[in-house]
Amino acid sequence: MPLRQKILAISLSIGLIILIFELVRRKKLREEYSWLWMFTGVVIFILSIWYNLLVFITHLVGAVLPASTLFFFGIFFLVLINLYFSARVSTLSNQIKELAQKHALLESRIDEYYRKKKDEPED
Amino acid sequence: MDNKKAEILVIIPAYNEEKSIGKVIEEVKENAPEADIVVINDGSTDNTANVARRVGVKVISHPINLGAGAAIQTGYKYALRFPYRIIVQLDADGQHLPTYIHSLANVLKNNSADVVIGSRFLSNQKYNGPRIRKLGMKIFSVVTSFILRQKITDTSSGFRALKRGAVDFFSCIDYPPDFDDADLIILTHSAGFCIKEVPVAMNERESGKSAIAGTKLIYYGFKMLLSIMLTLLRGKPHKERRK
């Protein structure tokens, strides 16, 4: 791997890891999601300092160029992350539905309560 | 459980139906004066809730728009607070004629079914919808009838009546939030409830747009087929109590 590429890849991955740490530290990103991104950063870092590993994987999956291996796994990983988030969004939508329903029902009970109270003659 | 004397509760889910809801409520009151009415306002941006309140019915408002299925389910959850025995649901757009409330409810009173669907195809009325929709309805009716081994003619009818037991079941499951049609009928069947259809006439829509039009129609077809398949794969449903 040319030196420039190596420097770029290493600095990008270190930057990514620092950014994730910072987001988690400032509580902008919940720990439960951070592992996914941390994993991405670490994988990029390992591949950039250990080029032979990339060559080995390229060999293993039968790709011609190490670049295609990177792209393939990169895109595959993004698909997985998207799928994971779709699942999370589904769960969240369900939770929001439950909350909104409960909210509506409670609000109607509170209305009922105050109406009844208003109708009762004051002593 | 709170004290209410009525035996029947009519649930009217409404999303931006200020033009038609008043008339629908009046007609329900006329045709079923003994029934209680609750309007589930599904996050309307117009005056739906106020119009309904003005004619003196209970209104429950979702803080956001959740979809027709979710609105129905809120109605079920509300119904269970009171000792209603029969729950009737009809659309706020004036499509479903309240004159038929009793023909639906009577089937339940005779104990010959747990869920009754008002079918426009059992009556002699001709349905004048777009051809693609007619075809879709036919396909879903054939598929549903095949799975249930019982003829179901109108899978997309939202004019239904349910016994308390069925309402209790539907209030606890993951009720389909958007469209609750063929997949729901199959789910009802696999949960062991007895379904019957009765002939009803339906109006053309008085105002507003159908919830299923344009690209949504394609999504509807896809979603419904997938949902039917999954319902079958999942087998007998269980209630999920989430308190």
Short mmCIF file of N, CA, C and O in Angstrom, two decimals, chain A residues 9 16 20 33 41 75 84 116 123:
data_model
loop_
_atom_site.label_atom_id
_atom_site.label_comp_id
_atom_site.label_asym_id
_atom_site.label_seq_id
_atom_site.Cartn_x
_atom_site.Cartn_y
_atom_site.Cartn_z
N ALA A 9 -5.68 6.45 5.43
CA ALA A 9 -6.57 5.45 6.04
C ALA A 9 -6.42 5.45 7.55
O ALA A 9 -7.41 5.43 8.28
N LEU A 16 -12.24 8.73 13.18
CA LEU A 16 -13.57 8.15 13.38
C LEU A 16 -13.74 7.65 14.81
O LEU A 16 -14.74 7.94 15.47
N ILE A 20 -16.37 9.01 17.61
CA ILE A 20 -17.36 8.16 18.29
C ILE A 20 -17.23 8.29 19.80
O ILE A 20 -18.22 8.49 20.52
N TYR A 33 -25.46 1.95 20.62
CA TYR A 33 -25.18 2.05 19.19
C TYR A 33 -23.70 2.19 18.90
O TYR A 33 -23.25 1.92 17.81
N GLY A 41 -14.64 1.53 12.88
CA GLY A 41 -13.40 2.29 12.99
C GLY A 41 -12.21 1.36 13.20
O GLY A 41 -11.17 1.50 12.54
N ILE A 75 -19.84 -1.95 1.54
CA ILE A 75 -21.25 -1.83 1.17
C ILE A 75 -22.10 -2.84 1.95
O ILE A 75 -23.17 -2.52 2.46
N TYR A 84 -30.32 -2.99 10.48
CA TYR A 84 -30.39 -2.89 11.93
C TYR A 84 -31.21 -1.67 12.33
O TYR A 84 -32.08 -1.73 13.20
N LYS A 116 -66.69 15.87 35.32
CA LYS A 116 -67.51 15.37 36.42
C LYS A 116 -67.39 16.31 37.62
O LYS A 116 -68.36 16.65 38.27
N ASP A 123 -69.52 22.78 47.56
CA ASP A 123 -70.10 23.00 48.89
C ASP A 123 -69.65 24.34 49.45
O ASP A 123 -68.52 24.73 49.28
#
